[in-house]
Tab-separated table of C-alpha atoms in Angstrom:
chain	number	residue	atom	x	y	z
A	1	MET	CA	103.046	106.051	112.894
A	2	ILE	CA	105.536	108.570	114.329
A	3	TYR	CA	105.666	109.119	118.092
A	4	ASN	CA	107.165	111.776	120.357
A	5	GLU	CA	108.122	109.626	123.320
A	6	SER	CA	109.847	110.212	126.656
A	7	ALA	CA	112.222	107.266	126.624
A	8	ILE	CA	113.937	106.023	129.780
A	9	VAL	CA	117.622	105.140	129.801
A	10	ARG	CA	118.104	101.510	130.831
A	11	PHE	CA	121.900	101.377	130.556
A	12	THR	CA	124.892	102.517	128.492
A	13	SER	CA	128.009	100.489	127.763
A	14	GLU	CA	131.202	101.118	125.804
A	15	LEU	CA	131.354	98.477	123.062
A	16	ALA	CA	134.714	99.492	121.617
A	17	GLU	CA	137.063	102.445	121.742
A	18	GLY	CA	134.816	105.519	121.838
A	19	ILE	CA	131.780	103.549	120.600
A	20	TYR	CA	128.779	103.301	122.919
A	21	LYS	CA	125.484	101.460	123.044
A	22	THR	CA	122.521	102.890	124.947
A	23	THR	CA	119.322	100.952	125.563
A	24	LEU	CA	116.114	102.945	126.038
A	25	PHE	CA	112.699	101.935	127.319
A	26	SER	CA	110.518	103.161	124.464
A	27	PRO	CA	107.479	100.898	124.022
A	28	LYS	CA	105.678	102.854	121.302
A	29	ILE	CA	108.690	103.258	119.048
A	30	SER	CA	109.952	99.745	119.784
A	31	SER	CA	106.676	98.161	118.711
A	32	SER	CA	106.413	100.125	115.460
A	33	SER	CA	109.983	100.423	114.149
A	34	LYS	CA	111.742	98.252	111.562
A	35	PRO	CA	115.444	97.705	110.792
A	36	GLY	CA	116.838	100.725	108.951
A	37	GLN	CA	114.704	103.402	110.607
A	38	PHE	CA	116.000	106.090	112.951
A	39	ILE	CA	115.038	108.382	115.813
A	40	ASN	CA	115.680	112.082	116.427
A	41	ILE	CA	117.037	112.782	119.904
A	42	LEU	CA	117.046	115.781	122.216
A	43	PRO	CA	120.276	115.077	124.149
A	44	LYS	CA	119.121	117.125	127.163
A	45	ASP	CA	116.085	119.150	128.221
A	46	ASP	CA	117.779	122.534	127.812
A	47	TRP	CA	119.489	121.658	124.528
A	48	SER	CA	120.116	125.028	122.885
A	49	ASN	CA	121.137	123.785	119.441
A	50	VAL	CA	118.595	124.021	116.656
A	51	MET	CA	119.007	120.425	115.550
A	52	ARG	CA	118.246	117.204	117.346
A	53	ARG	CA	120.625	114.283	116.874
A	54	PRO	CA	119.489	111.588	114.397
A	55	MET	CA	120.483	108.049	115.388
A	56	SER	CA	119.765	104.771	113.616
A	57	ILE	CA	117.910	102.212	115.686
A	58	ALA	CA	120.228	99.275	116.422
A	59	SER	CA	117.530	97.013	117.890
A	60	GLN	CA	113.858	96.984	118.843
A	61	GLU	CA	112.350	94.353	121.127
A	62	ASP	CA	110.653	93.888	124.506
A	63	ASP	CA	109.532	97.557	124.644
A	64	GLU	CA	113.150	98.712	124.254
A	65	ILE	CA	115.272	100.176	121.492
A	66	SER	CA	119.014	100.650	121.349
A	67	ILE	CA	121.358	103.057	119.576
A	68	ILE	CA	125.060	102.692	118.799
A	69	TYR	CA	127.145	105.831	118.391
A	70	LYS	CA	130.639	107.270	118.498
A	71	VAL	CA	131.391	110.247	120.722
A	72	ILE	CA	132.396	113.015	118.331
A	73	GLY	CA	130.720	116.157	119.675
A	74	GLU	CA	128.656	117.770	122.409
A	75	GLY	CA	125.479	115.797	121.727
A	76	THR	CA	127.035	112.344	121.692
A	77	ALA	CA	129.182	113.221	124.720
A	78	LEU	CA	126.005	114.034	126.642
A	79	MET	CA	124.390	110.815	125.468
A	80	SER	CA	127.293	108.649	126.597
A	81	ASN	CA	126.887	110.073	130.105
A	82	TRP	CA	123.116	109.766	130.462
A	83	PRO	CA	122.376	108.316	133.921
A	84	ILE	CA	120.163	105.269	134.332
A	85	ASP	CA	116.443	106.230	134.434
A	86	TYR	CA	117.114	109.549	132.688
A	87	ALA	CA	114.159	110.619	130.511
A	88	VAL	CA	115.099	111.393	126.901
A	89	ASP	CA	112.824	113.194	124.439
A	90	ILE	CA	112.886	111.239	121.160
A	91	ILE	CA	110.860	111.218	117.929
A	92	GLY	CA	110.431	108.113	115.811
A	93	PRO	CA	110.429	105.799	114.081
A	94	LEU	CA	111.505	107.927	111.127
A	95	GLY	CA	112.435	107.111	107.548
A	96	ASN	CA	112.112	103.963	105.497
A	97	TYR	CA	113.543	100.516	106.161
A	98	TRP	CA	115.495	97.662	104.573
A	99	MET	CA	113.538	95.551	102.063
A	100	ASP	CA	113.991	92.704	99.553
A	101	PHE	CA	116.410	90.788	101.764
A	102	ASP	CA	114.496	87.569	101.114
A	103	ILE	CA	114.866	87.691	97.313
A	104	TYR	CA	118.665	87.698	97.048
A	105	THR	CA	121.406	86.453	99.369
A	106	PRO	CA	122.065	89.551	101.506
A	107	ILE	CA	125.567	90.923	102.006
A	108	LEU	CA	125.492	93.390	104.885
A	109	ILE	CA	128.325	95.938	104.970
A	110	GLY	CA	128.984	98.420	107.760
A	111	GLY	CA	131.773	100.793	108.653
A	112	GLY	CA	132.264	103.034	111.665
A	113	VAL	CA	129.006	103.697	113.486
A	114	GLY	CA	127.213	102.614	110.305
A	115	ILE	CA	127.073	99.310	112.169
A	116	ALA	CA	123.800	100.308	113.901
A	117	PRO	CA	121.243	99.776	111.079
A	118	ILE	CA	123.376	96.944	109.689
A	119	LEU	CA	123.524	95.131	113.028
A	120	ASN	CA	119.759	95.585	113.359
A	121	LEU	CA	119.223	93.938	109.975
A	122	HIS	CA	121.780	91.223	110.804
A	123	ASN	CA	119.898	90.221	113.949
A	124	HIS	CA	116.564	90.462	112.114
A	125	LEU	CA	117.822	88.035	109.459
A	126	LEU	CA	119.207	85.691	112.112
A	127	GLY	CA	115.766	85.628	113.735
A	128	LYS	CA	114.159	84.775	110.402
A	129	GLU	CA	116.871	82.182	109.648
A	130	ILE	CA	117.742	83.946	106.386
A	131	ARG	CA	121.235	83.030	105.199
A	132	HIS	CA	123.432	86.104	104.780
A	133	CYS	CA	126.935	87.502	105.237
A	134	LEU	CA	128.085	90.406	107.392
A	135	ILE	CA	131.159	92.514	106.568
A	136	MET	CA	132.383	95.135	109.041
A	137	GLY	CA	135.300	97.482	108.399
A	138	ALA	CA	137.365	99.510	110.869
A	139	ARG	CA	140.772	101.127	111.146
A	140	ASN	CA	142.013	98.740	113.827
A	141	SER	CA	140.915	96.035	116.279
A	142	ARG	CA	140.063	98.565	119.001
A	143	GLU	CA	137.108	99.778	116.909
A	144	HIS	CA	135.574	96.304	116.507
A	145	PHE	CA	133.219	94.650	118.980
A	146	LEU	CA	132.281	91.565	116.931
A	147	ASP	CA	134.288	88.397	116.288
A	148	HIS	CA	135.708	87.487	112.906
A	149	ASP	CA	133.944	84.224	112.030
A	150	GLU	CA	134.150	83.284	108.352
A	151	LYS	CA	132.442	79.909	108.888
A	152	ASN	CA	129.303	81.755	110.021
A	153	GLY	CA	129.564	84.508	107.435
A	154	VAL	CA	131.027	87.281	109.617
A	155	PHE	CA	133.997	89.027	108.011
A	156	LEU	CA	135.904	91.770	109.825
A	157	SER	CA	138.487	93.948	108.123
A	158	THR	CA	141.022	96.360	109.585
A	159	ASP	CA	143.281	98.814	107.817
A	160	ASP	CA	146.275	97.674	109.874
A	161	GLY	CA	145.483	93.940	109.878
A	162	SER	CA	145.121	93.828	113.675
A	163	LYS	CA	141.860	91.863	113.424
A	164	GLY	CA	140.249	89.830	110.686
A	165	ILE	CA	141.329	90.564	107.112
A	166	LYS	CA	143.898	93.261	106.414
A	167	GLY	CA	142.377	95.862	104.142
A	168	ASN	CA	138.938	97.373	103.732
A	169	VAL	CA	135.459	96.075	102.972
A	170	ILE	CA	136.119	96.191	99.213
A	171	ASP	CA	139.085	93.851	99.682
A	172	VAL	CA	136.707	91.435	101.420
A	173	LEU	CA	134.163	91.755	98.611
A	174	ASN	CA	136.781	91.167	95.926
A	175	HIS	CA	138.177	88.115	97.705
A	176	PHE	CA	134.966	86.356	98.703
A	177	PHE	CA	132.087	87.719	96.618
A	178	SER	CA	133.354	88.550	93.127
A	179	ASP	CA	131.777	85.418	91.573
A	180	ASN	CA	128.068	84.786	90.938
A	181	CYS	CA	127.338	88.382	91.881
A	182	ASN	CA	123.793	88.371	90.526
A	183	LYS	CA	122.650	86.158	93.413
A	184	TYR	CA	123.647	88.753	96.007
A	185	LYS	CA	122.210	92.049	97.164
A	186	ILE	CA	124.264	94.527	99.213
A	187	PHE	CA	122.878	96.452	102.184
A	188	SER	CA	125.381	99.058	103.381
A	189	CYS	CA	125.841	101.941	105.799
A	190	GLY	CA	128.999	103.772	106.765
A	191	PRO	CA	131.304	106.665	105.840
A	192	PRO	CA	130.622	108.295	102.465
A	193	MET	CA	133.898	107.151	100.862
A	194	MET	CA	133.202	103.562	101.869
A	195	MET	CA	129.668	103.646	100.507
A	196	ASN	CA	130.854	105.215	97.248
A	197	SER	CA	133.314	102.347	96.854
A	198	VAL	CA	130.638	99.779	97.699
A	199	SER	CA	128.264	101.396	95.173
A	200	ASP	CA	130.988	101.284	92.508
A	201	PHE	CA	131.654	97.603	93.241
A	202	ALA	CA	127.943	96.829	92.935
A	203	SER	CA	127.662	98.751	89.664
A	204	ILE	CA	130.709	97.079	88.102
A	205	ASN	CA	129.492	93.643	89.141
A	206	ASN	CA	125.822	94.231	88.261
A	207	MET	CA	124.665	93.724	91.851
A	208	LYS	CA	121.657	95.211	93.571
A	209	CYS	CA	122.745	97.605	96.310
A	210	ASP	CA	120.861	99.658	98.904
A	211	ILE	CA	122.683	102.185	101.059
A	212	ALA	CA	121.607	104.048	104.188
A	213	VAL	CA	122.750	107.663	103.909
A	214	GLU	CA	124.299	109.215	107.008
A	215	THR	CA	123.603	112.941	107.113
A	216	ILE	CA	122.336	115.661	109.421
A	217	MET	CA	118.540	115.641	109.636
A	218	ALA	CA	117.381	118.672	111.584
A	219	CYS	CA	113.645	118.074	111.697
A	220	GLY	CA	113.385	114.448	110.576
A	221	ILE	CA	110.027	114.985	108.867
A	222	GLY	CA	110.840	116.846	105.652
A	223	ILE	CA	110.121	120.425	106.711
A	224	CYS	CA	113.588	121.996	106.936
A	225	GLN	CA	114.878	120.590	103.592
A	226	GLY	CA	118.335	120.265	105.148
A	227	CYS	CA	119.028	116.631	104.229
A	228	THR	CA	118.794	116.759	100.450
A	229	VAL	CA	120.199	113.869	98.427
A	230	GLU	CA	120.744	114.389	94.702
A	231	ARG	CA	119.002	111.822	92.551
A	232	VAL	CA	120.219	110.333	89.268
A	233	LEU	CA	117.952	111.956	86.692
A	234	ASP	CA	116.327	110.280	83.733
A	235	LYS	CA	118.466	111.332	80.750
A	236	ASN	CA	115.463	111.143	78.450
A	237	THR	CA	113.583	113.857	80.338
A	238	SER	CA	114.670	117.487	79.981
A	239	ILE	CA	112.362	119.089	82.565
A	240	HIS	CA	112.480	118.150	86.226
A	241	SER	CA	110.925	119.515	89.376
A	242	TYR	CA	112.954	120.180	92.502
A	243	ARG	CA	111.610	116.983	94.087
A	244	ASP	CA	112.516	115.029	90.966
A	245	LYS	CA	116.111	116.180	91.319
A	246	PHE	CA	116.474	116.071	95.110
A	247	ALA	CA	115.261	113.509	97.612
A	248	LEU	CA	115.120	114.077	101.363
A	249	ALA	CA	117.030	111.569	103.458
A	250	CYS	CA	114.584	111.848	106.363
A	251	ILE	CA	111.386	110.950	104.485
A	252	ASP	CA	112.497	109.434	101.147
A	253	GLY	CA	115.360	107.597	102.856
A	254	PRO	CA	117.618	107.191	104.634
A	255	ILE	CA	117.791	104.031	102.507
A	256	PHE	CA	118.179	104.452	98.750
A	257	ALA	CA	119.044	102.203	95.837
A	258	ALA	CA	122.674	103.133	95.186
A	259	SER	CA	122.014	103.393	91.448
A	260	LYS	CA	119.300	106.026	91.993
A	261	ILE	CA	121.348	108.685	93.789
A	262	GLN	CA	124.526	110.605	93.092
A	263	LYS	CA	127.737	109.900	94.975
A	264	CYS	CA	127.734	110.409	98.715
A	265	ILE	CA	129.618	113.482	99.902
């Protein structure tokens, strides 16, 4: 069920350079959301922009949810400065959620603020004692807020080698996970170029792969048609409807099988 809830800001902290985590008291959404889903946020009461701000849910427990975001514009700047006890108009939980993580050994891959739905799944799997690996990529150590811990399946990469493994998430995959690929399934969220590379790796190595698409979702409920994602069409069928050709990230996703959609843009 989807709720329009007045959530209360508990606290906000800066996790890494320009990356913030805000915890909200939101009992209805907290009790009904699952890892991979998102909320649509009104950053302030007199927000004049047409679109709310979609944010993946980073955690849900004890009547609270959290979001992790990078300050890149007016909306996120407002969010990073919300005072404690501020009431925020949010809608959620929206979209679908991660599945089939108990059939294969999960490899979780996040980049940038794509960490939010990945971290949610990571903690969910820890709670269920499901063995898995977590790979997080960033440009440098200042953008990381986790510890590199290969013994416990946490692999950090940085472009400049300042933390963890020098390189990107594909370098980590090639080094550690290029054998016995059919026992793994990838769950990924991050910048489009990263997810395209992850999808290519999965395709080449015959691995299952689900990706969470990051895109603008104005309404969050499929009305505005602004978050279209092009599907891979069945080559044996010559006639397709609009909905056959295009999915909507807000209601059909944001999680898709990588093999079922065209490249991220």
